[in-house]
Amino acid sequence: MNARGPRDAVGIGMTSQRTRSRMVERLREKGIRDERVLAAMGEVPRHLFVDEALASRAYEDTALPIGFSQTISQPYVVARMIESLIGDNGIPARVLEIGTGCGYQAAVLARLAREVYSVERIRALLERARTNLRGLRLSNLRLTHGDGNLGLEAGAPFDAIIVAAAARAVPQALLRQLAQGGRMVLPLKTAQAARGRQRLAVLERGARGITETVLDEVLFVPLETGKL
Ligand code: SAH
């Protein structure tokens, strides 16, 4: 796990830039329109975020296991969620991610936003994310070990909040930490989704309060409480 060496070399087989470009083309075909998001997805080497045994599948549009019963999100869902955070003010400057996992989505966000904060509850996974991210030198990305239900008071308010685990209800601390005009996207368990699945909800803090838009049906691991 996370052994570095030949994997860092660019242009080898299934992990090459060309394979990544094909993934980007598929995202475009599936309806991702924002060129900045597509470019960021084309730049982050997803194969460095999964176990070496899965590297050849890293550019398939599918979630993959990353240990600790968790998964790396499907590229389409990552792109869709980030795209949904972009409003009239363009790319949000300060972003909070809940659920760092292996660090992939955090890396994509850090290619786009000025400052990115990411919170993970499983310490060992956070350490793995740090290792995965080391070579990318993203100086605008800060990782924190904690319970994301509480958000990150020290860094608030955020222009955007992205939750990578499924909640039953919107965590109130996150809502409080959302700036005026800010957006939050999260998978919510709702009656509108099939059993065991969720719908992506986009919440926006406007002048007259919070508005909610419901997007695609998705499948995420649960948002747990407490930290490990
Ligand atoms: N962002 C990742 C996806 C991670 S999967 C990617 O780029 O692919 C969801 C992650 O959320 C898991 O690592 C899980 O441990 C974490 N998680 C679940 N509940 C959490 C909570 N309350 N606070 C912080 N992280 C949480």
PDB file of C-alpha atoms and ligand atoms in Angstrom:
ATOM      1  CA  MET A   1       0.000   0.000   0.000  1.00  0.00           C
ATOM      2  CA  ASN A   2       1.255   3.398  -0.962  1.00  0.00           C
ATOM      3  CA  ALA A   3       4.655   2.139  -1.973  1.00  0.00           C
ATOM      4  CA  ARG A   4       6.165   4.771  -4.202  1.00  0.00           C
ATOM      5  CA  GLY A   5       8.599   4.198  -6.986  1.00  0.00           C
ATOM      6  CA  PRO A   6       7.763   3.195 -10.533  1.00  0.00           C
ATOM      7  CA  ARG A   7       4.157   4.312  -9.948  1.00  0.00           C
ATOM      8  CA  ASP A   8       5.360   7.888  -9.915  1.00  0.00           C
ATOM      9  CA  ALA A   9       6.634   7.557 -13.433  1.00  0.00           C
ATOM     10  CA  VAL A  10       4.336   9.200 -15.950  1.00  0.00           C
ATOM     11  CA  GLY A  11       2.984   7.598 -19.046  1.00  0.00           C
ATOM     12  CA  ILE A  12       2.886   3.944 -18.083  1.00  0.00           C
ATOM     13  CA  GLY A  13       0.065   1.857 -19.522  1.00  0.00           C
ATOM     14  CA  MET A  14      -3.284   2.134 -17.795  1.00  0.00           C
ATOM     15  CA  THR A  15      -2.148   5.008 -15.625  1.00  0.00           C
ATOM     16  CA  SER A  16      -1.033   7.302 -18.422  1.00  0.00           C
ATOM     17  CA  GLN A  17      -2.196  10.802 -19.257  1.00  0.00           C
ATOM     18  CA  ARG A  18      -4.007   9.371 -22.272  1.00  0.00           C
ATOM     19  CA  THR A  19      -6.094   7.073 -20.062  1.00  0.00           C
ATOM     20  CA  ARG A  20      -6.939  10.048 -17.874  1.00  0.00           C
ATOM     21  CA  SER A  21      -7.945  12.084 -20.928  1.00  0.00           C
ATOM     22  CA  ARG A  22     -10.337   9.308 -21.926  1.00  0.00           C
ATOM     23  CA  MET A  23     -11.895   9.479 -18.451  1.00  0.00           C
ATOM     24  CA  VAL A  24     -12.385  13.218 -18.953  1.00  0.00           C
ATOM     25  CA  GLU A  25     -14.043  12.609 -22.330  1.00  0.00           C
ATOM     26  CA  ARG A  26     -16.463  10.179 -20.686  1.00  0.00           C
ATOM     27  CA  LEU A  27     -17.285  12.765 -18.001  1.00  0.00           C
ATOM     28  CA  ARG A  28     -18.030  15.244 -20.776  1.00  0.00           C
ATOM     29  CA  GLU A  29     -20.309  12.707 -22.498  1.00  0.00           C
ATOM     30  CA  LYS A  30     -22.137  12.128 -19.207  1.00  0.00           C
ATOM     31  CA  GLY A  31     -22.914  15.853 -18.977  1.00  0.00           C
ATOM     32  CA  ILE A  32     -20.104  17.529 -17.021  1.00  0.00           C
ATOM     33  CA  ARG A  33     -19.811  20.935 -18.697  1.00  0.00           C
ATOM     34  CA  ASP A  34     -17.442  23.076 -16.624  1.00  0.00           C
ATOM     35  CA  GLU A  35     -14.073  23.099 -18.397  1.00  0.00           C
ATOM     36  CA  ARG A  36     -12.233  24.066 -15.206  1.00  0.00           C
ATOM     37  CA  VAL A  37     -13.612  21.021 -13.404  1.00  0.00           C
ATOM     38  CA  LEU A  38     -12.801  18.780 -16.371  1.00  0.00           C
ATOM     39  CA  ALA A  39      -9.258  20.166 -16.506  1.00  0.00           C
ATOM     40  CA  ALA A  40      -8.704  19.545 -12.792  1.00  0.00           C
ATOM     41  CA  MET A  41     -10.001  15.978 -13.160  1.00  0.00           C
ATOM     42  CA  GLY A  42      -7.571  15.527 -16.022  1.00  0.00           C
ATOM     43  CA  GLU A  43      -4.649  16.699 -13.913  1.00  0.00           C
ATOM     44  CA  VAL A  44      -5.021  14.629 -10.741  1.00  0.00           C
ATOM     45  CA  PRO A  45      -3.479  11.134 -11.061  1.00  0.00           C
ATOM     46  CA  ARG A  46      -6.288   9.033  -9.550  1.00  0.00           C
ATOM     47  CA  HIS A  47      -4.169   5.870  -9.722  1.00  0.00           C
ATOM     48  CA  LEU A  48      -1.943   7.249  -6.945  1.00  0.00           C
ATOM     49  CA  PHE A  49      -4.943   7.231  -4.578  1.00  0.00           C
ATOM     50  CA  VAL A  50      -5.832   3.544  -4.849  1.00  0.00           C
ATOM     51  CA  ASP A  51      -4.022   0.361  -3.963  1.00  0.00           C
ATOM     52  CA  GLU A  52      -1.469  -0.685  -6.552  1.00  0.00           C
ATOM     53  CA  ALA A  53      -3.508  -3.809  -7.327  1.00  0.00           C
ATOM     54  CA  LEU A  54      -6.396  -1.558  -8.430  1.00  0.00           C
ATOM     55  CA  ALA A  55      -4.316   1.020 -10.311  1.00  0.00           C
ATOM     56  CA  SER A  56      -5.273  -0.403 -13.705  1.00  0.00           C
ATOM     57  CA  ARG A  57      -8.932   0.357 -12.878  1.00  0.00           C
ATOM     58  CA  ALA A  58      -8.278   3.827 -11.508  1.00  0.00           C
ATOM     59  CA  TYR A  59      -9.694   5.640 -14.555  1.00  0.00           C
ATOM     60  CA  GLU A  60     -12.884   3.617 -14.812  1.00  0.00           C
ATOM     61  CA  ASP A  61     -15.916   5.657 -13.819  1.00  0.00           C
ATOM     62  CA  THR A  62     -16.519   3.675 -10.671  1.00  0.00           C
ATOM     63  CA  ALA A  63     -16.016   3.813  -6.905  1.00  0.00           C
ATOM     64  CA  LEU A  64     -13.217   1.549  -5.639  1.00  0.00           C
ATOM     65  CA  PRO A  65     -12.299   0.236  -2.163  1.00  0.00           C
ATOM     66  CA  ILE A  66      -9.625   2.141  -0.208  1.00  0.00           C
ATOM     67  CA  GLY A  67      -9.589   0.045   2.983  1.00  0.00           C
ATOM     68  CA  PHE A  68     -11.374   0.588   6.340  1.00  0.00           C
ATOM     69  CA  SER A  69     -14.669  -0.307   4.550  1.00  0.00           C
ATOM     70  CA  GLN A  70     -14.498   3.022   2.693  1.00  0.00           C
ATOM     71  CA  THR A  71     -14.379   3.882  -1.009  1.00  0.00           C
ATOM     72  CA  ILE A  72     -12.877   6.439  -3.355  1.00  0.00           C
ATOM     73  CA  SER A  73     -15.807   8.249  -4.984  1.00  0.00           C
ATOM     74  CA  GLN A  74     -16.808   7.654  -8.589  1.00  0.00           C
ATOM     75  CA  PRO A  75     -15.186  10.306 -10.863  1.00  0.00           C
ATOM     76  CA  TYR A  76     -18.558  11.375 -12.309  1.00  0.00           C
ATOM     77  CA  VAL A  77     -19.931  12.014  -8.824  1.00  0.00           C
ATOM     78  CA  VAL A  78     -16.815  13.979  -7.814  1.00  0.00           C
ATOM     79  CA  ALA A  79     -17.139  16.146 -10.941  1.00  0.00           C
ATOM     80  CA  ARG A  80     -20.895  16.565 -10.541  1.00  0.00           C
ATOM     81  CA  MET A  81     -20.624  17.593  -6.888  1.00  0.00           C
ATOM     82  CA  ILE A  82     -17.856  20.099  -7.535  1.00  0.00           C
ATOM     83  CA  GLU A  83     -19.693  21.500 -10.543  1.00  0.00           C
ATOM     84  CA  SER A  84     -22.811  21.991  -8.408  1.00  0.00           C
ATOM     85  CA  LEU A  85     -20.819  24.160  -5.985  1.00  0.00           C
ATOM     86  CA  ILE A  86     -19.966  26.679  -8.689  1.00  0.00           C
ATOM     87  CA  GLY A  87     -22.457  29.526  -8.605  1.00  0.00           C
ATOM     88  CA  ASP A  88     -22.659  33.070  -9.934  1.00  0.00           C
ATOM     89  CA  ASN A  89     -19.434  33.946  -8.159  1.00  0.00           C
ATOM     90  CA  GLY A  90     -17.536  31.214  -9.984  1.00  0.00           C
ATOM     91  CA  ILE A  91     -15.208  28.779  -8.234  1.00  0.00           C
ATOM     92  CA  PRO A  92     -15.627  29.113  -4.437  1.00  0.00           C
ATOM     93  CA  ALA A  93     -12.470  30.487  -2.778  1.00  0.00           C
ATOM     94  CA  ARG A  94     -12.602  28.645   0.557  1.00  0.00           C
ATOM     95  CA  VAL A  95     -13.852  25.081   0.552  1.00  0.00           C
ATOM     96  CA  LEU A  96     -14.470  22.551   3.332  1.00  0.00           C
ATOM     97  CA  GLU A  97     -14.627  18.844   2.499  1.00  0.00           C
ATOM     98  CA  ILE A  98     -16.002  16.316   4.980  1.00  0.00           C
ATOM     99  CA  GLY A  99     -14.639  12.800   4.433  1.00  0.00           C
ATOM    100  CA  THR A 100     -11.090  13.016   3.055  1.00  0.00           C
ATOM    101  CA  GLY A 101     -10.883   9.275   2.467  1.00  0.00           C
ATOM    102  CA  CYS A 102      -7.823   8.672   0.299  1.00  0.00           C
ATOM    103  CA  GLY A 103      -7.568  12.388  -0.553  1.00  0.00           C
ATOM    104  CA  TYR A 104      -8.560  12.241  -4.222  1.00  0.00           C
ATOM    105  CA  GLN A 105     -11.443  14.710  -4.223  1.00  0.00           C
ATOM    106  CA  ALA A 106      -9.470  17.021  -1.923  1.00  0.00           C
ATOM    107  CA  ALA A 107      -6.713  17.080  -4.556  1.00  0.00           C
ATOM    108  CA  VAL A 108      -9.171  17.943  -7.327  1.00  0.00           C
ATOM    109  CA  LEU A 109     -10.659  20.709  -5.153  1.00  0.00           C
ATOM    110  CA  ALA A 110      -7.200  22.067  -4.373  1.00  0.00           C
ATOM    111  CA  ARG A 111      -6.506  22.418  -8.114  1.00  0.00           C
ATOM    112  CA  LEU A 112      -9.546  24.688  -8.323  1.00  0.00           C
ATOM    113  CA  ALA A 113     -10.087  26.620  -5.094  1.00  0.00           C
ATOM    114  CA  ARG A 114      -7.783  29.035  -3.282  1.00  0.00           C
ATOM    115  CA  GLU A 115      -7.969  27.222   0.066  1.00  0.00           C
ATOM    116  CA  VAL A 116      -9.234  23.736   0.820  1.00  0.00           C
ATOM    117  CA  TYR A 117      -9.798  22.183   4.256  1.00  0.00           C
ATOM    118  CA  SER A 118     -10.659  18.519   4.569  1.00  0.00           C
ATOM    119  CA  VAL A 119     -11.772  16.606   7.675  1.00  0.00           C
ATOM    120  CA  GLU A 120     -11.551  12.813   8.099  1.00  0.00           C
ATOM    121  CA  ARG A 121     -12.692  10.819  11.137  1.00  0.00           C
ATOM    122  CA  ILE A 122     -10.422   7.759  10.628  1.00  0.00           C
ATOM    123  CA  ARG A 123      -6.916   8.765  11.609  1.00  0.00           C
ATOM    124  CA  ALA A 124      -5.200   5.935   9.726  1.00  0.00           C
ATOM    125  CA  LEU A 125      -7.025   6.903   6.533  1.00  0.00           C
ATOM    126  CA  LEU A 126      -6.044  10.533   6.980  1.00  0.00           C
ATOM    127  CA  GLU A 127      -2.387   9.467   7.267  1.00  0.00           C
ATOM    128  CA  ARG A 128      -2.767   7.454   4.091  1.00  0.00           C
ATOM    129  CA  ALA A 129      -4.260  10.490   2.352  1.00  0.00           C
ATOM    130  CA  ARG A 130      -1.258  12.555   3.470  1.00  0.00           C
ATOM    131  CA  THR A 131       1.073  10.010   1.907  1.00  0.00           C
ATOM    132  CA  ASN A 132      -0.951   9.915  -1.312  1.00  0.00           C
ATOM    133  CA  LEU A 133      -0.964  13.706  -1.567  1.00  0.00           C
ATOM    134  CA  ARG A 134       2.671  14.313  -0.725  1.00  0.00           C
ATOM    135  CA  GLY A 135       4.005  14.242  -4.263  1.00  0.00           C
ATOM    136  CA  LEU A 136       1.346  16.643  -5.550  1.00  0.00           C
ATOM    137  CA  ARG A 137       2.615  19.555  -3.429  1.00  0.00           C
ATOM    138  CA  LEU A 138      -0.747  21.193  -2.868  1.00  0.00           C
ATOM    139  CA  SER A 139       0.210  23.929  -0.398  1.00  0.00           C
ATOM    140  CA  ASN A 140      -3.377  25.244  -0.263  1.00  0.00           C
ATOM    141  CA  LEU A 141      -4.793  21.990   1.159  1.00  0.00           C
ATOM    142  CA  ARG A 142      -5.089  21.350   4.914  1.00  0.00           C
ATOM    143  CA  LEU A 143      -6.133  18.006   6.358  1.00  0.00           C
ATOM    144  CA  THR A 144      -7.635  17.639   9.830  1.00  0.00           C
ATOM    145  CA  HIS A 145      -8.544  14.605  11.940  1.00  0.00           C
ATOM    146  CA  GLY A 146     -12.008  15.107  13.412  1.00  0.00           C
ATOM    147  CA  ASP A 147     -15.740  14.472  13.299  1.00  0.00           C
ATOM    148  CA  GLY A 148     -17.026  16.273  10.244  1.00  0.00           C
ATOM    149  CA  ASN A 149     -20.494  16.617  11.742  1.00  0.00           C
ATOM    150  CA  LEU A 150     -18.939  19.477  13.697  1.00  0.00           C
ATOM    151  CA  GLY A 151     -17.432  21.080  10.612  1.00  0.00           C
ATOM    152  CA  LEU A 152     -14.239  23.060  11.166  1.00  0.00           C
ATOM    153  CA  GLU A 153     -15.028  26.030  13.365  1.00  0.00           C
ATOM    154  CA  ALA A 154     -11.470  27.372  13.155  1.00  0.00           C
ATOM    155  CA  GLY A 155     -11.653  27.813   9.379  1.00  0.00           C
ATOM    156  CA  ALA A 156     -15.269  29.032   9.072  1.00  0.00           C
ATOM    157  CA  PRO A 157     -17.047  30.542   7.255  1.00  0.00           C
ATOM    158  CA  PHE A 158     -16.674  28.575   3.997  1.00  0.00           C
ATOM    159  CA  ASP A 159     -17.859  29.541   0.531  1.00  0.00           C
ATOM    160  CA  ALA A 160     -18.525  25.897  -0.197  1.00  0.00           C
ATOM    161  CA  ILE A 161     -18.922  22.684   1.797  1.00  0.00           C
ATOM    162  CA  ILE A 162     -18.829  19.253   0.183  1.00  0.00           C
ATOM    163  CA  VAL A 163     -19.764  16.164   2.173  1.00  0.00           C
ATOM    164  CA  ALA A 164     -18.500  12.827   0.846  1.00  0.00           C
ATOM    165  CA  ALA A 165     -20.590  10.598   3.118  1.00  0.00           C
ATOM    166  CA  ALA A 166     -24.347  10.073   3.364  1.00  0.00           C
ATOM    167  CA  ALA A 167     -26.249  11.920   6.077  1.00  0.00           C
ATOM    168  CA  ARG A 168     -29.808  11.442   7.333  1.00  0.00           C
ATOM    169  CA  ALA A 169     -30.155  15.174   7.880  1.00  0.00           C
ATOM    170  CA  VAL A 170     -28.049  18.221   7.130  1.00  0.00           C
ATOM    171  CA  PRO A 171     -25.527  18.625   9.984  1.00  0.00           C
ATOM    172  CA  GLN A 172     -26.471  21.944  11.589  1.00  0.00           C
ATOM    173  CA  ALA A 173     -22.859  22.927  12.394  1.00  0.00           C
ATOM    174  CA  LEU A 174     -22.036  22.740   8.685  1.00  0.00           C
ATOM    175  CA  LEU A 175     -24.971  24.944   7.824  1.00  0.00           C
ATOM    176  CA  ARG A 176     -23.813  27.518  10.384  1.00  0.00           C
ATOM    177  CA  GLN A 177     -20.318  27.513   8.885  1.00  0.00           C
ATOM    178  CA  LEU A 178     -21.587  28.258   5.374  1.00  0.00           C
ATOM    179  CA  ALA A 179     -20.905  31.848   4.258  1.00  0.00           C
ATOM    180  CA  GLN A 180     -23.570  34.151   2.861  1.00  0.00           C
ATOM    181  CA  GLY A 181     -24.007  33.191  -0.786  1.00  0.00           C
ATOM    182  CA  GLY A 182     -22.232  29.896  -0.065  1.00  0.00           C
ATOM    183  CA  ARG A 183     -23.239  26.436  -1.258  1.00  0.00           C
ATOM    184  CA  MET A 184     -23.151  23.008   0.317  1.00  0.00           C
ATOM    185  CA  VAL A 185     -23.557  19.691  -1.502  1.00  0.00           C
ATOM    186  CA  LEU A 186     -24.205  16.422   0.287  1.00  0.00           C
ATOM    187  CA  PRO A 187     -25.780  13.010  -0.269  1.00  0.00           C
ATOM    188  CA  LEU A 188     -28.977  12.855   1.797  1.00  0.00           C
ATOM    189  CA  LYS A 189     -31.041   9.825   2.678  1.00  0.00           C
ATOM    190  CA  THR A 190     -34.496  10.841   1.534  1.00  0.00           C
ATOM    191  CA  ALA A 191     -37.771   9.206   0.608  1.00  0.00           C
ATOM    192  CA  GLN A 192     -37.032  10.292  -2.985  1.00  0.00           C
ATOM    193  CA  ALA A 193     -34.109   7.842  -3.180  1.00  0.00           C
ATOM    194  CA  ALA A 194     -34.290   4.070  -3.489  1.00  0.00           C
ATOM    195  CA  ARG A 195     -33.639   2.085  -0.292  1.00  0.00           C
ATOM    196  CA  GLY A 196     -30.009   2.260   0.765  1.00  0.00           C
ATOM    197  CA  ARG A 197     -29.289   5.063  -1.671  1.00  0.00           C
ATOM    198  CA  GLN A 198     -29.354   8.845  -1.422  1.00  0.00           C
ATOM    199  CA  ARG A 199     -30.017  11.973  -3.446  1.00  0.00           C
ATOM    200  CA  LEU A 200     -27.468  14.749  -3.891  1.00  0.00           C
ATOM    201  CA  ALA A 201     -28.804  17.930  -2.294  1.00  0.00           C
ATOM    202  CA  VAL A 202     -27.417  21.402  -3.003  1.00  0.00           C
ATOM    203  CA  LEU A 203     -28.141  24.021  -0.327  1.00  0.00           C
ATOM    204  CA  GLU A 204     -27.493  27.696  -0.935  1.00  0.00           C
ATOM    205  CA  ARG A 205     -27.469  30.434   1.688  1.00  0.00           C
ATOM    206  CA  GLY A 206     -29.167  33.322  -0.055  1.00  0.00           C
ATOM    207  CA  ALA A 207     -30.306  36.720   1.186  1.00  0.00           C
ATOM    208  CA  ARG A 208     -33.671  35.228   2.153  1.00  0.00           C
ATOM    209  CA  GLY A 209     -32.454  32.026   3.740  1.00  0.00           C
ATOM    210  CA  ILE A 210     -31.547  28.526   2.583  1.00  0.00           C
ATOM    211  CA  THR A 211     -32.765  27.113  -0.711  1.00  0.00           C
ATOM    212  CA  GLU A 212     -32.420  23.434  -1.592  1.00  0.00           C
ATOM    213  CA  THR A 213     -32.114  21.744  -4.977  1.00  0.00           C
ATOM    214  CA  VAL A 214     -32.154  17.972  -5.342  1.00  0.00           C
ATOM    215  CA  LEU A 215     -29.996  16.317  -8.005  1.00  0.00           C
ATOM    216  CA  ASP A 216     -29.023  12.741  -8.939  1.00  0.00           C
ATOM    217  CA  GLU A 217     -29.469   9.552  -6.972  1.00  0.00           C
ATOM    218  CA  VAL A 218     -26.127   8.377  -5.562  1.00  0.00           C
ATOM    219  CA  LEU A 219     -24.594   5.741  -3.313  1.00  0.00           C
ATOM    220  CA  PHE A 220     -22.236   6.855  -0.545  1.00  0.00           C
ATOM    221  CA  VAL A 221     -20.831   5.300   2.617  1.00  0.00           C
ATOM    222  CA  PRO A 222     -22.587   6.634   5.746  1.00  0.00           C
ATOM    223  CA  LEU A 223     -21.599   9.787   7.615  1.00  0.00           C
ATOM    224  CA  GLU A 224     -20.660   8.391  11.025  1.00  0.00           C
ATOM    225  CA  THR A 225     -20.330  10.196  14.317  1.00  0.00           C
ATOM    226  CA  GLY A 226     -17.194  10.559  16.444  1.00  0.00           C
ATOM    227  CA  LYS A 227     -13.627   9.914  15.347  1.00  0.00           C
ATOM    228  CA  LEU A 228     -11.374   6.851  15.285  1.00  0.00           C
TER     229      LEU A 228
HETATM  230  N1  SAH B   1     -13.481  12.133  -0.590  1.00  0.00           N
HETATM  231  C1  SAH B   1     -13.154  10.737  -0.833  1.00  0.00           C
HETATM  232  C2  SAH B   1     -14.296   9.812  -0.534  1.00  0.00           C
HETATM  233  C3  SAH B   1     -14.203   9.271   0.826  1.00  0.00           C
HETATM  234  S1  SAH B   1     -15.446   8.111   1.286  1.00  0.00           S
HETATM  235  C4  SAH B   1     -12.666  10.591  -2.266  1.00  0.00           C
HETATM  236  O1  SAH B   1     -12.009  11.471  -2.751  1.00  0.00           O
HETATM  237  O2  SAH B   1     -12.895   9.591  -2.899  1.00  0.00           O
HETATM  238  C5  SAH B   1     -16.108   8.940   2.677  1.00  0.00           C
HETATM  239  C6  SAH B   1     -15.189   9.222   3.831  1.00  0.00           C
HETATM  240  O3  SAH B   1     -15.936   9.903   4.821  1.00  0.00           O
HETATM  241  C7  SAH B   1     -14.604   7.992   4.511  1.00  0.00           C
HETATM  242  O4  SAH B   1     -13.209   8.085   4.514  1.00  0.00           O
HETATM  243  C8  SAH B   1     -15.150   8.072   5.928  1.00  0.00           C
HETATM  244  O5  SAH B   1     -14.254   7.618   6.925  1.00  0.00           O
HETATM  245  C9  SAH B   1     -15.413   9.548   6.064  1.00  0.00           C
HETATM  246  N2  SAH B   1     -16.372   9.916   7.098  1.00  0.00           N
HETATM  247  C10 SAH B   1     -17.535   9.313   7.459  1.00  0.00           C
HETATM  248  N3  SAH B   1     -18.116   9.973   8.472  1.00  0.00           N
HETATM  249  C11 SAH B   1     -17.323  11.040   8.757  1.00  0.00           C
HETATM  250  C12 SAH B   1     -17.382  12.101   9.700  1.00  0.00           C
HETATM  251  N4  SAH B   1     -18.376  12.213  10.581  1.00  0.00           N
HETATM  252  N5  SAH B   1     -16.379  13.006   9.704  1.00  0.00           N
HETATM  253  C13 SAH B   1     -15.351  12.934   8.829  1.00  0.00           C
HETATM  254  N6  SAH B   1     -15.223  11.944   7.934  1.00  0.00           N
HETATM  255  C14 SAH B   1     -16.201  11.011   7.877  1.00  0.00           C
END
